[in-house]
PDB file of C-alpha atoms in Angstrom:
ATOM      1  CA  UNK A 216     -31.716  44.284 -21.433  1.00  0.00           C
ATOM      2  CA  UNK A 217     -30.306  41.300 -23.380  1.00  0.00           C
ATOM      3  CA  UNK A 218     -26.883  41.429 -24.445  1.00  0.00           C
ATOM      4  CA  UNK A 219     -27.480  39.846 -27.505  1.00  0.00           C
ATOM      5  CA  UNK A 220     -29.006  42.576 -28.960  1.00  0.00           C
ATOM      6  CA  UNK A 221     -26.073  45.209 -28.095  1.00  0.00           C
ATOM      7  CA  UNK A 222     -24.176  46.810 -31.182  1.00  0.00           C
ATOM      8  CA  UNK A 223     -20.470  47.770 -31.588  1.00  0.00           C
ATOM      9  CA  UNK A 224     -22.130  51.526 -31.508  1.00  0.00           C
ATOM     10  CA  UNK A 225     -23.864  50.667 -27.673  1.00  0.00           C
ATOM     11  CA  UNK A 226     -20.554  49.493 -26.484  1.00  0.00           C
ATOM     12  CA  UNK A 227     -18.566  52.692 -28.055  1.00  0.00           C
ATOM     13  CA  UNK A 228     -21.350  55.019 -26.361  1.00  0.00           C
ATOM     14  CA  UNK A 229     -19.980  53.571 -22.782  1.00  0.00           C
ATOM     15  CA  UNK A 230     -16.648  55.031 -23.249  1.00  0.00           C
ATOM     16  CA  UNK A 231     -15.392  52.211 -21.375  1.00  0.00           C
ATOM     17  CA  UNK A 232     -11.248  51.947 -20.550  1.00  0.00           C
ATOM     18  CA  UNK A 233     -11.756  48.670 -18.886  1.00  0.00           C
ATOM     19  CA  UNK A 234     -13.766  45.586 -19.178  1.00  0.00           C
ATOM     20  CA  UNK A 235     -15.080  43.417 -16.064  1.00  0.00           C
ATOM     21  CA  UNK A 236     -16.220  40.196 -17.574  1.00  0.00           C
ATOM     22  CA  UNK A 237     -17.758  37.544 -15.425  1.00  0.00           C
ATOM     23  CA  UNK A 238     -19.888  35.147 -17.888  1.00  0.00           C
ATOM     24  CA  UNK A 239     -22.288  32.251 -16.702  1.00  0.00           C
ATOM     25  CA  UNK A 240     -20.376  29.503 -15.190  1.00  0.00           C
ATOM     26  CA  UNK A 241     -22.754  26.314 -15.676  1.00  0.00           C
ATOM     27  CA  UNK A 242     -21.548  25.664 -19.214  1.00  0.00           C
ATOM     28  CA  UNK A 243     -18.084  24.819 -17.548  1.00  0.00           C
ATOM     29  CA  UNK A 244     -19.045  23.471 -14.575  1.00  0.00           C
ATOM     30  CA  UNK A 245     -17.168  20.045 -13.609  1.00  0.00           C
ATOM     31  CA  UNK A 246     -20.804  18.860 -12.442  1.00  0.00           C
ATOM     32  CA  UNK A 247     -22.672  20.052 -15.317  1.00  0.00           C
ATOM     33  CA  UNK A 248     -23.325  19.297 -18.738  1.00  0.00           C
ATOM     34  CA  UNK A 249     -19.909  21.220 -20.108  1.00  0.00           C
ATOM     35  CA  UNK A 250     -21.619  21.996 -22.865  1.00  0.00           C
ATOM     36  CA  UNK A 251     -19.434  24.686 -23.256  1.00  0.00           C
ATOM     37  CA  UNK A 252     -19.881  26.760 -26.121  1.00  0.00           C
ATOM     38  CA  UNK A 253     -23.027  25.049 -27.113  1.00  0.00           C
ATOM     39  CA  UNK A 254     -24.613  26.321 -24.019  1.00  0.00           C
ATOM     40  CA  UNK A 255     -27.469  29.229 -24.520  1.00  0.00           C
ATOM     41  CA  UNK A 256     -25.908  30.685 -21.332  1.00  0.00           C
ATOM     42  CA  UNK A 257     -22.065  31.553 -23.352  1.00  0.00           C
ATOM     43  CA  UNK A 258     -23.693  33.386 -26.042  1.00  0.00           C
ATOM     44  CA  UNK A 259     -23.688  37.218 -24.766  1.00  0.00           C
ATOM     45  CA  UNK A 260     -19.703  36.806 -23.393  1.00  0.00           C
ATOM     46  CA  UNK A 261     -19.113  35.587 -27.002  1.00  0.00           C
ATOM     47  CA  UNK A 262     -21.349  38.164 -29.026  1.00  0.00           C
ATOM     48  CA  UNK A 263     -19.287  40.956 -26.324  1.00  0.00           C
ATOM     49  CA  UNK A 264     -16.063  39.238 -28.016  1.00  0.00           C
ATOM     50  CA  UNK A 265     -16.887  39.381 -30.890  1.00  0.00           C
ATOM     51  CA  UNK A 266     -17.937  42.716 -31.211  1.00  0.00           C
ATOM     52  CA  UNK A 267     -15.095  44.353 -29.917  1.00  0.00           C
ATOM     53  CA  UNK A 268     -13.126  44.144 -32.752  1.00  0.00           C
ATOM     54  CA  UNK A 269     -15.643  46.641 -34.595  1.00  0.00           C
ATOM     55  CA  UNK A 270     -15.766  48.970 -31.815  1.00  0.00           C
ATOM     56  CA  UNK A 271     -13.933  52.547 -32.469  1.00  0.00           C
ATOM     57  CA  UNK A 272     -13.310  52.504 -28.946  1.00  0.00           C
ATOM     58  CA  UNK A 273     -11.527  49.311 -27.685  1.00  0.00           C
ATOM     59  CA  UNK A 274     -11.073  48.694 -24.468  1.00  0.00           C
ATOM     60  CA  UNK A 275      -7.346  48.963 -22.767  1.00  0.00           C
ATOM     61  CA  UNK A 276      -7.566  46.377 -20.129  1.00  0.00           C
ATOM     62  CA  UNK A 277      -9.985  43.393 -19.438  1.00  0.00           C
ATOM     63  CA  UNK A 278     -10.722  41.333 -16.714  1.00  0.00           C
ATOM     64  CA  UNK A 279     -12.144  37.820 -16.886  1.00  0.00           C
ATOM     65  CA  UNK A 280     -13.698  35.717 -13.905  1.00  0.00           C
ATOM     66  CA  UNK A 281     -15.019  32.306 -14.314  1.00  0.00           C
ATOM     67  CA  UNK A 282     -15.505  28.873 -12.643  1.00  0.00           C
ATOM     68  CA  UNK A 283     -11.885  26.132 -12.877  1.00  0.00           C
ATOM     69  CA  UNK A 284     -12.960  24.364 -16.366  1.00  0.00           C
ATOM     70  CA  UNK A 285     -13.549  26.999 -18.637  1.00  0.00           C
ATOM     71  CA  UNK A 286      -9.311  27.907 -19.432  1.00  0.00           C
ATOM     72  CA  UNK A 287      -9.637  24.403 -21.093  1.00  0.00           C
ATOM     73  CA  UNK A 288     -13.465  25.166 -23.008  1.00  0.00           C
ATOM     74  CA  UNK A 289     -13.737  26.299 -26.741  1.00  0.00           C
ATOM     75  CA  UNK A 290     -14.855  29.596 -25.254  1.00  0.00           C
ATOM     76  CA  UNK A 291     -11.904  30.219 -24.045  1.00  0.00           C
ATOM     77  CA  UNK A 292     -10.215  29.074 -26.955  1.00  0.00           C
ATOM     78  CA  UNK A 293     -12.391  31.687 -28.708  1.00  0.00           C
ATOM     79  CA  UNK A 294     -11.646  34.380 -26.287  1.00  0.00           C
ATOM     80  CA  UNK A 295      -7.585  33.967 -26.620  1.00  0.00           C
ATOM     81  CA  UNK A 296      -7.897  34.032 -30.446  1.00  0.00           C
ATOM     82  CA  UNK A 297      -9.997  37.228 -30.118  1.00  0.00           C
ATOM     83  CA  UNK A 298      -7.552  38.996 -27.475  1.00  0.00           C
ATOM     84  CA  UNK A 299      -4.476  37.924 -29.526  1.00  0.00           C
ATOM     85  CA  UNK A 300      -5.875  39.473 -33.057  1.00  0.00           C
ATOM     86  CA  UNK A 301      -7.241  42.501 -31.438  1.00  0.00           C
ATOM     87  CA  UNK A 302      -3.540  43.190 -29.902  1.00  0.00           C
ATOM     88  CA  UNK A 303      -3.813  42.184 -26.357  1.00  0.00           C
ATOM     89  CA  UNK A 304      -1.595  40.411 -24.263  1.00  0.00           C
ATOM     90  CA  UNK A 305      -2.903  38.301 -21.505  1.00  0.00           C
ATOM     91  CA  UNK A 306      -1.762  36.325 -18.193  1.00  0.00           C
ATOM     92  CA  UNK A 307      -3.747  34.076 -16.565  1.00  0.00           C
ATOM     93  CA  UNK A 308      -4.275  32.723 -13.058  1.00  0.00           C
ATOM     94  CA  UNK A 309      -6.341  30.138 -11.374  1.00  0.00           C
ATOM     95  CA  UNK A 310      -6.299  31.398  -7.673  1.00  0.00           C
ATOM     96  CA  UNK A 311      -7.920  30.358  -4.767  1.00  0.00           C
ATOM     97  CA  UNK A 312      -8.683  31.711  -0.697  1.00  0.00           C
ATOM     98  CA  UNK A 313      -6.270  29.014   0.380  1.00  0.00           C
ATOM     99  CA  UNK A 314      -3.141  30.598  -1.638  1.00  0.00           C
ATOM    100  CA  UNK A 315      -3.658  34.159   0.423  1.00  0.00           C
ATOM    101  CA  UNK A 316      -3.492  32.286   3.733  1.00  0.00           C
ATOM    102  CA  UNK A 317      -7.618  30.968   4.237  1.00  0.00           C
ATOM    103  CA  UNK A 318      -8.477  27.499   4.642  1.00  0.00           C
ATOM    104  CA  UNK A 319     -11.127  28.107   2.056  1.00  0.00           C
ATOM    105  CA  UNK A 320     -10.742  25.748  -0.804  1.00  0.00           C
ATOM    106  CA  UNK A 321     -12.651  28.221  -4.119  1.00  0.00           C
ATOM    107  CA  UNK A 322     -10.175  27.498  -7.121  1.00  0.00           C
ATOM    108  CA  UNK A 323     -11.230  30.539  -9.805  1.00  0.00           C
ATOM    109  CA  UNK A 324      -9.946  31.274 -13.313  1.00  0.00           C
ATOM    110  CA  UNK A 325      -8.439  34.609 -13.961  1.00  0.00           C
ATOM    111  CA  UNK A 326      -7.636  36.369 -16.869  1.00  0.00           C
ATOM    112  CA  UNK A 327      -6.163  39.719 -16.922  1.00  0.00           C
ATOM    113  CA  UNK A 328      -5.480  41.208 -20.290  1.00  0.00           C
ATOM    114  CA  UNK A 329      -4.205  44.776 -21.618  1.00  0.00           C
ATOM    115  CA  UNK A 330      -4.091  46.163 -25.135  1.00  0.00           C
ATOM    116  CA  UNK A 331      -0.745  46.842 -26.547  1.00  0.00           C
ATOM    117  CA  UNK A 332       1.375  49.150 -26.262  1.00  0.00           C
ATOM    118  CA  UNK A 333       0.471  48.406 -22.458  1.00  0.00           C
ATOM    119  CA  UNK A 334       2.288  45.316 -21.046  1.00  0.00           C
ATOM    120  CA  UNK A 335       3.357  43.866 -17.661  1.00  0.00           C
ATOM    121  CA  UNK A 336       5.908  44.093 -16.048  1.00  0.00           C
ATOM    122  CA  UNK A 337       6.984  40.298 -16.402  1.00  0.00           C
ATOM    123  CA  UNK A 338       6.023  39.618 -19.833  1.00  0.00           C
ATOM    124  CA  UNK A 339       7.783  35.982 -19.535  1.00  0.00           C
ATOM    125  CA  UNK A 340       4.296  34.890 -17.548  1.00  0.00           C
ATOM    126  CA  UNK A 341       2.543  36.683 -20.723  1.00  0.00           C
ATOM    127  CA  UNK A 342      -0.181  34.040 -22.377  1.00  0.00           C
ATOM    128  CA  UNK A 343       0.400  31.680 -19.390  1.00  0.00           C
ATOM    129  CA  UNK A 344      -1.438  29.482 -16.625  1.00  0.00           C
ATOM    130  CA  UNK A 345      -0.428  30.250 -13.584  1.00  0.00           C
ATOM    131  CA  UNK A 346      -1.481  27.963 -10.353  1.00  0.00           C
ATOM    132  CA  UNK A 347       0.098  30.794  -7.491  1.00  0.00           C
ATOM    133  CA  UNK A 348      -0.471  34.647  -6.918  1.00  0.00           C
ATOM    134  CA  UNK A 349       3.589  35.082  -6.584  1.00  0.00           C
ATOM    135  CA  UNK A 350       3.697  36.957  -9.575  1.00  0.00           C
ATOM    136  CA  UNK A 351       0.795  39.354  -8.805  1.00  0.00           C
ATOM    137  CA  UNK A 352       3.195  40.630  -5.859  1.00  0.00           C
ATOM    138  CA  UNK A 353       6.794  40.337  -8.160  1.00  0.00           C
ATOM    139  CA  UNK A 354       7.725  37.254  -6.509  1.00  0.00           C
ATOM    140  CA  UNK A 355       9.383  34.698  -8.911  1.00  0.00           C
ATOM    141  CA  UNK A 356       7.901  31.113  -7.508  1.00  0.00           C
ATOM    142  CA  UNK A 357       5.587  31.088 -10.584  1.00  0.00           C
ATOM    143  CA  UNK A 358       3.864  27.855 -10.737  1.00  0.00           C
ATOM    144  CA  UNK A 359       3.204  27.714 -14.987  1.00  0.00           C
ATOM    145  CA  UNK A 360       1.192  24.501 -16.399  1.00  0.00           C
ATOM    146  CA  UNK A 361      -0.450  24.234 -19.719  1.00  0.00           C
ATOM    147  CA  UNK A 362      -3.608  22.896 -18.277  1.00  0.00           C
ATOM    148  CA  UNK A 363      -4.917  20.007 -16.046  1.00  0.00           C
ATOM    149  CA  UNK A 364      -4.617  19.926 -11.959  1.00  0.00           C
ATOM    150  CA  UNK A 365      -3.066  21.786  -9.771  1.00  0.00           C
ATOM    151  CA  UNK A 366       0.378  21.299  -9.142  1.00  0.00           C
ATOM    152  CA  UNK A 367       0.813  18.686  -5.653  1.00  0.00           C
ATOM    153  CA  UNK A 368       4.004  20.815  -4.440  1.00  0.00           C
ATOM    154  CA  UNK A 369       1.788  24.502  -5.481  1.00  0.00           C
ATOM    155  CA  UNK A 370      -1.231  23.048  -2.905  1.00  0.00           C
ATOM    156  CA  UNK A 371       0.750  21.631  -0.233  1.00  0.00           C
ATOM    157  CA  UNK A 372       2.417  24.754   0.148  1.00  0.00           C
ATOM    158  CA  UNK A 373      -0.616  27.085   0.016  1.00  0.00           C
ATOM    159  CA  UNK A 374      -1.714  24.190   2.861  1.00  0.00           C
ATOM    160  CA  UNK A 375       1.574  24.875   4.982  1.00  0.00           C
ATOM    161  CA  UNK A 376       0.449  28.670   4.746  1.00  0.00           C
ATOM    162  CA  UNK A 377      -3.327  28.206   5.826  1.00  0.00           C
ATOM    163  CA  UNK A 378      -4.562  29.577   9.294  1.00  0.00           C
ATOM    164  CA  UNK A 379      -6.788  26.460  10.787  1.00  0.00           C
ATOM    165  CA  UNK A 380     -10.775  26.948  10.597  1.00  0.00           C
ATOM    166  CA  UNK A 381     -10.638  27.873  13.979  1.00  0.00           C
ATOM    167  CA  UNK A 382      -9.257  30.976  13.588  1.00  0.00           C
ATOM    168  CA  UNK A 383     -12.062  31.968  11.730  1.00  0.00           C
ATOM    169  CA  UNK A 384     -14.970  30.706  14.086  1.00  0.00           C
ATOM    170  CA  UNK A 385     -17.277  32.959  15.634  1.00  0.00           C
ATOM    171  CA  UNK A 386     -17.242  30.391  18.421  1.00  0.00           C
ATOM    172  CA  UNK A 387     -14.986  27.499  19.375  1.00  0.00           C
ATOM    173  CA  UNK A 388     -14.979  24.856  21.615  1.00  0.00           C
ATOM    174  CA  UNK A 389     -12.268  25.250  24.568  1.00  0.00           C
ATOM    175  CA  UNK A 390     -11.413  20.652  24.836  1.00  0.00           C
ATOM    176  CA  UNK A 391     -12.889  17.900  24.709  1.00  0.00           C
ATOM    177  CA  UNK A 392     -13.253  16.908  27.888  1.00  0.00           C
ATOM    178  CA  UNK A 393     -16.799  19.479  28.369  1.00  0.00           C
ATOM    179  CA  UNK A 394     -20.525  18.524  26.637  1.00  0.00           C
ATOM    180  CA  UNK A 395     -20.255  21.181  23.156  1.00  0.00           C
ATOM    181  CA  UNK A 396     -23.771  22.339  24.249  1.00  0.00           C
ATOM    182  CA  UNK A 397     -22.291  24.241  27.284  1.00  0.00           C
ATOM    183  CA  UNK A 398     -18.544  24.926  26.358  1.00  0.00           C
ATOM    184  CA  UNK A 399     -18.420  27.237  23.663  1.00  0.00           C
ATOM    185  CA  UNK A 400     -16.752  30.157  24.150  1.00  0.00           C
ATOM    186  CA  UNK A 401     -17.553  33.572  21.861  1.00  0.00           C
ATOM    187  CA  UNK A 402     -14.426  34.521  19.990  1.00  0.00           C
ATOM    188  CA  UNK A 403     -13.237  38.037  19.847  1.00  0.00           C
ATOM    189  CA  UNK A 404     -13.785  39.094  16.342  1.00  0.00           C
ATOM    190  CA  UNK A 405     -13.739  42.999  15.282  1.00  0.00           C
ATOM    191  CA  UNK A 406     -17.557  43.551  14.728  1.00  0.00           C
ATOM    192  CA  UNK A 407     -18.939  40.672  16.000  1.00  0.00           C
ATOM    193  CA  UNK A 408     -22.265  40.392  17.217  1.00  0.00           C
ATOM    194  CA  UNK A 409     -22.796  39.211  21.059  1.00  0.00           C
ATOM    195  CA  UNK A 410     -25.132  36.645  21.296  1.00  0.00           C
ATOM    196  CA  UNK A 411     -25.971  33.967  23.450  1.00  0.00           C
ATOM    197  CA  UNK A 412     -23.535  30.641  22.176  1.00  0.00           C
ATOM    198  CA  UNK A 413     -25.935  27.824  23.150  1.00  0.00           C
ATOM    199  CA  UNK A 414     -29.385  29.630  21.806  1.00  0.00           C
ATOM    200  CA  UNK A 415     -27.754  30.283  18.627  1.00  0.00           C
ATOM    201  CA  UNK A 416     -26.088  27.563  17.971  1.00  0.00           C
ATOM    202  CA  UNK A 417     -28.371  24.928  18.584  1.00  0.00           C
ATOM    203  CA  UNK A 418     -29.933  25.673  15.683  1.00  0.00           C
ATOM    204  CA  UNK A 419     -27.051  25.308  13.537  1.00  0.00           C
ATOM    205  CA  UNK A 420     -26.380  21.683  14.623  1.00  0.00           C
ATOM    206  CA  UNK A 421     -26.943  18.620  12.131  1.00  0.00           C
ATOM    207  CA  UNK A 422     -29.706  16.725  13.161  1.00  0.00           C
ATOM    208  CA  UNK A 423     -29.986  12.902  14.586  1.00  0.00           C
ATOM    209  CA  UNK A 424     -32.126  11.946  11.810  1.00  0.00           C
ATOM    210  CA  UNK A 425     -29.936  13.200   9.015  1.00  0.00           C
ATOM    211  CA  UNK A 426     -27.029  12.028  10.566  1.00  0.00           C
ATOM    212  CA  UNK A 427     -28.518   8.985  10.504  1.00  0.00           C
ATOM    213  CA  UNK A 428     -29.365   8.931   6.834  1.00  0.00           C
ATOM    214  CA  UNK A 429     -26.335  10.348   5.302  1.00  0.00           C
ATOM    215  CA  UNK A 430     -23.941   9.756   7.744  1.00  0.00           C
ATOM    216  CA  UNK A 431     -21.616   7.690   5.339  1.00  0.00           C
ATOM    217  CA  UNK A 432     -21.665  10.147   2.717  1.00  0.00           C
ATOM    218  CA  UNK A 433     -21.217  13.528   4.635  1.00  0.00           C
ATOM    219  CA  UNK A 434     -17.733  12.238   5.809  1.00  0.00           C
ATOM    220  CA  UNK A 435     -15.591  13.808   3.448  1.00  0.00           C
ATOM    221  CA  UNK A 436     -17.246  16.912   4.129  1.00  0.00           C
ATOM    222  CA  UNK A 437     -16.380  17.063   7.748  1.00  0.00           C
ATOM    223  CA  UNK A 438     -13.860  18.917   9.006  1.00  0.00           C
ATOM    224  CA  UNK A 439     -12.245  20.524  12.377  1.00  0.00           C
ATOM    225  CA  UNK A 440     -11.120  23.124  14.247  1.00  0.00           C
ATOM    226  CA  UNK A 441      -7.398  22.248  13.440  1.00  0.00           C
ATOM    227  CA  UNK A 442      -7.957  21.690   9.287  1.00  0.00           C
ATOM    228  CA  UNK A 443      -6.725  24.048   7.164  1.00  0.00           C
ATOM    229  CA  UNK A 444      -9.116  23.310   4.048  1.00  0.00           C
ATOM    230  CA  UNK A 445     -12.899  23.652   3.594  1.00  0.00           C
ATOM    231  CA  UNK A 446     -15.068  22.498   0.762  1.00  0.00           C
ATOM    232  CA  UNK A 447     -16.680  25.813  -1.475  1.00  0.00           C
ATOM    233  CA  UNK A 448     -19.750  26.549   0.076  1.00  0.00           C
ATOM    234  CA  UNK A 449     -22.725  27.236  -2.656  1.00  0.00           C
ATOM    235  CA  UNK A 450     -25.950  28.630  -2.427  1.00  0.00           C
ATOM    236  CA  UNK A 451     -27.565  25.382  -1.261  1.00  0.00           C
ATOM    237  CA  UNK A 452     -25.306  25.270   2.228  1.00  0.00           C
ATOM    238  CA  UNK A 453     -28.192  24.953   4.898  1.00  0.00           C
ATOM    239  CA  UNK A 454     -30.648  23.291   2.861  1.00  0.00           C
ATOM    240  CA  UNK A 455     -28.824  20.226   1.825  1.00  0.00           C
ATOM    241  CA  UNK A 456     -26.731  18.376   4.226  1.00  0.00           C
ATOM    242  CA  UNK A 457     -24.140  17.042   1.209  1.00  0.00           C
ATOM    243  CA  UNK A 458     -21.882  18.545  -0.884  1.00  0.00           C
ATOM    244  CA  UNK A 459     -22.842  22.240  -0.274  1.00  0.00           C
ATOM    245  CA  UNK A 460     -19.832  22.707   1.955  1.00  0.00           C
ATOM    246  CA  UNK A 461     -18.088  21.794   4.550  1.00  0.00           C
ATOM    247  CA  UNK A 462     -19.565  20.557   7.844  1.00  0.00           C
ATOM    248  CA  UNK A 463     -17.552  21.284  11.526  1.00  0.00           C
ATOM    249  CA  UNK A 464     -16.813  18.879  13.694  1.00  0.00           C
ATOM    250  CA  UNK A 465     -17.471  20.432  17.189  1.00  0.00           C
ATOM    251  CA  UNK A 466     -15.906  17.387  18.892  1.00  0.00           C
ATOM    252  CA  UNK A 467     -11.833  17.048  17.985  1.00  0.00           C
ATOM    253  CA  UNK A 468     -10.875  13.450  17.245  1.00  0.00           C
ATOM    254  CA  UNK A 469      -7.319  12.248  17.840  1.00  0.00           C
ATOM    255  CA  UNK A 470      -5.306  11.630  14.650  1.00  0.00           C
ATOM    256  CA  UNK A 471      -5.228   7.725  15.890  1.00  0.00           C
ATOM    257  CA  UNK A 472      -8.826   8.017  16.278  1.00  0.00           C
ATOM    258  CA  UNK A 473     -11.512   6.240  13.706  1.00  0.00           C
ATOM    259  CA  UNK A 474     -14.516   7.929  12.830  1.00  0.00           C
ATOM    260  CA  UNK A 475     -17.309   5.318  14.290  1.00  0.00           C
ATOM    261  CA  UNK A 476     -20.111   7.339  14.488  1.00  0.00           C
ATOM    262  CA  UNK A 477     -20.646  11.297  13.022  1.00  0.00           C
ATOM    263  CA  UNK A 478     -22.932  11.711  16.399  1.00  0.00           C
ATOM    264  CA  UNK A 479     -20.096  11.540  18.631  1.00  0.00           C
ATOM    265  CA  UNK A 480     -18.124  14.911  16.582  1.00  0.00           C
ATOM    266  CA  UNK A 481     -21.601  16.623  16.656  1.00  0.00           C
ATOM    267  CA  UNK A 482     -21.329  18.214  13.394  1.00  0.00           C
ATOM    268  CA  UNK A 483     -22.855  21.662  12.684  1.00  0.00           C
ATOM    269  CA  UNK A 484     -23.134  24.261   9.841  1.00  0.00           C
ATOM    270  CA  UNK A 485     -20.869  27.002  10.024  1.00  0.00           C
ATOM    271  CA  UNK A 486     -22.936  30.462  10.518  1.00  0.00           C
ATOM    272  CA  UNK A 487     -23.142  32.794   8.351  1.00  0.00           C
ATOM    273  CA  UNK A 488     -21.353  35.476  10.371  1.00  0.00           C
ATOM    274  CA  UNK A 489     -18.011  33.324  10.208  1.00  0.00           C
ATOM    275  CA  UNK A 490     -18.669  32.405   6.290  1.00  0.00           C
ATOM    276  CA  UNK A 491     -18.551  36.568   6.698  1.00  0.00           C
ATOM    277  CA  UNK A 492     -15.804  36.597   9.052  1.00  0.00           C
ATOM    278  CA  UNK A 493     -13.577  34.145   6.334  1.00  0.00           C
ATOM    279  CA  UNK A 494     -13.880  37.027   4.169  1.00  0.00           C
ATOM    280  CA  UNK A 495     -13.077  39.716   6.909  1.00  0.00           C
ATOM    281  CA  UNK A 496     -10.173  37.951   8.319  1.00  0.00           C
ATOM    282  CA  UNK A 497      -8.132  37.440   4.671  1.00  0.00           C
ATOM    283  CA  UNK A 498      -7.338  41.672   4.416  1.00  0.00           C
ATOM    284  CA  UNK A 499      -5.841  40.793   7.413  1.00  0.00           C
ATOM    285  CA  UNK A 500      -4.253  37.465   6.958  1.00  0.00           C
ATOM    286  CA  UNK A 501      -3.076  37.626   3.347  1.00  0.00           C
ATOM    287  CA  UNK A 502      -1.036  41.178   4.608  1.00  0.00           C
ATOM    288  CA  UNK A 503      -1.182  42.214   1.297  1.00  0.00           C
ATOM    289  CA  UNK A 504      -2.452  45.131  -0.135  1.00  0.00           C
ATOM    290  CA  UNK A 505      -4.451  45.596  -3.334  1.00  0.00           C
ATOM    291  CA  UNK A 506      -2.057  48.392  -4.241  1.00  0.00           C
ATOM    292  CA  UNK A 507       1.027  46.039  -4.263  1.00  0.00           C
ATOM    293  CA  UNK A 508      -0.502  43.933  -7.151  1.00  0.00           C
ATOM    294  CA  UNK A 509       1.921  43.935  -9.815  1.00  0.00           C
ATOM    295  CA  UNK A 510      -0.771  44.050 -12.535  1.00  0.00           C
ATOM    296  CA  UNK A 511      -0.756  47.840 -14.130  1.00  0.00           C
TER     297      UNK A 511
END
């Protein structure tokens, strides 16, 4: 049903400790309009807000997810002014793969908030930005900014920390000395599927002819076996060759080498197993376990 239409009554009747709040993300979206609060789309997380003031039953805890733009919107202006009169207390995060360990660059705001008397258990970080997990596991290398970029020190570490792509390729190529078509080798990955390397991933190769078209402009989506950083992939990777996500070089260059021609690194899509197998590998990778988060 539409959300717009709920009462303070419907949200009472769900008896509902915690709230998991994920709202539409165009309306802060660095390549949209931003029309922020003006947009249609932010009207049912701000009629939720809004009504929970005149709910009996109040939630304890909430839990906000949205896209790197909206901590700095008049939504979440809105939000924070709604939290703090309603008694909550709130630390905030923007978190990405490639702090746990994953060369998967998806920067995401966080907001984790609990109703007083509750608190946590470092309430220094409380109604703060914070650009590094640390905290969530009672470490104490908080990186705290009011807003803007990333921190350059915060990145290159999570960098220094990142497996390579390789690691998470269902198949890799052994050197560069053999033709890609016939030296891939299948990677032993818990669950993987066998299947035959050259059938399956021909078909995930960039073609000639839109090499040859966007060649220039798919460069700085390229990367290697060796990188530790991929572009976010969106729900457009495989139909459009640019700025969908990251492409993988299947050739390695040299680090004194100059990229003449994109043909020569035969560039393909990554499949959707290892876009899986990303996700797989990080319970392993990060070593962390949910039930160390310092959050409760």
């Amino acid at each position: 049903g539409n959300i717009q239409t709920l009462s303070a009554a419907d949200l009472d009747s769900y008896g509902a400790h915690v709230w998991l709040l994920s709202p539409p993300c165009q309306p802060y979206t660095r390549q949209g309009l931003q029309k922020d609060s003006n947009d249609a789309r932010a009207s049912s997380f701000l009629k939720i807000l809004e009504l929970m003031p005149q709910t009996s039953q109040p939630p304890v805890m909430l839990f906000v997810e949205n896209v790197v733009g909206f901590e700095t919107s008049d939504t979440h202006r809105r939000m924070a002014e709604i939290l703090e009169k309603a008694h909550f207390v709130t630390q905030e995060f923007i978190l990405s793969p490639l702090h746990f360990g994953v060369p998967y660059s998806r920067p995401r705001y966080f907001c984790l908030a609990k109703r007083k008397p509750l608190s946590f258990q470092n309430p220094l970080l409380n109604q703060q930005l914070i650009w590094a997990p640390g905290p969530l596991f009672g470490h104490n290398e908080s990186m705290i900014v009011a807003g803007g970029n990333e921190p350059q020190g915060s990145l290159d570490k999570s960098l220094q920390a990142c497996e390579p792509v390789e690691r998470f390729l269902e198949f890799k190529h052994p050197s560069n000395g053999v033709e890609p078509e016939s030296s891939w080798l299948h990677i032993n990955v818990p669950g993987a599927l066998e299947i035959s390397a050259i059938g399956s991933l021909e078909q995930y190769f960039v073609s000639l002819s839109l090499l040859e078209r966007w060649g220039n402009a798919m460069v700085e989506d390229i990367v290697y076996p060796d990188s530790k950083r991929c572009c976010c992939f969106t729900k457009s990777y495989y139909r459009y060759v640019k700025g969908t996500g990251s492409l993988l070089a299947t050739v390695q260059r040299r680090a004194e080498d100059k990229i003449e021609s994109l043909e020569g690194l035969r560039p393909r899509y990554f499949t959707p197993r290892e876009l899986c197998i990303a996700g797989e590998q990080f319970k392993r990778s990060s070593g962390r376990s949910v039930a160390r988060l310092s959050i409760c």
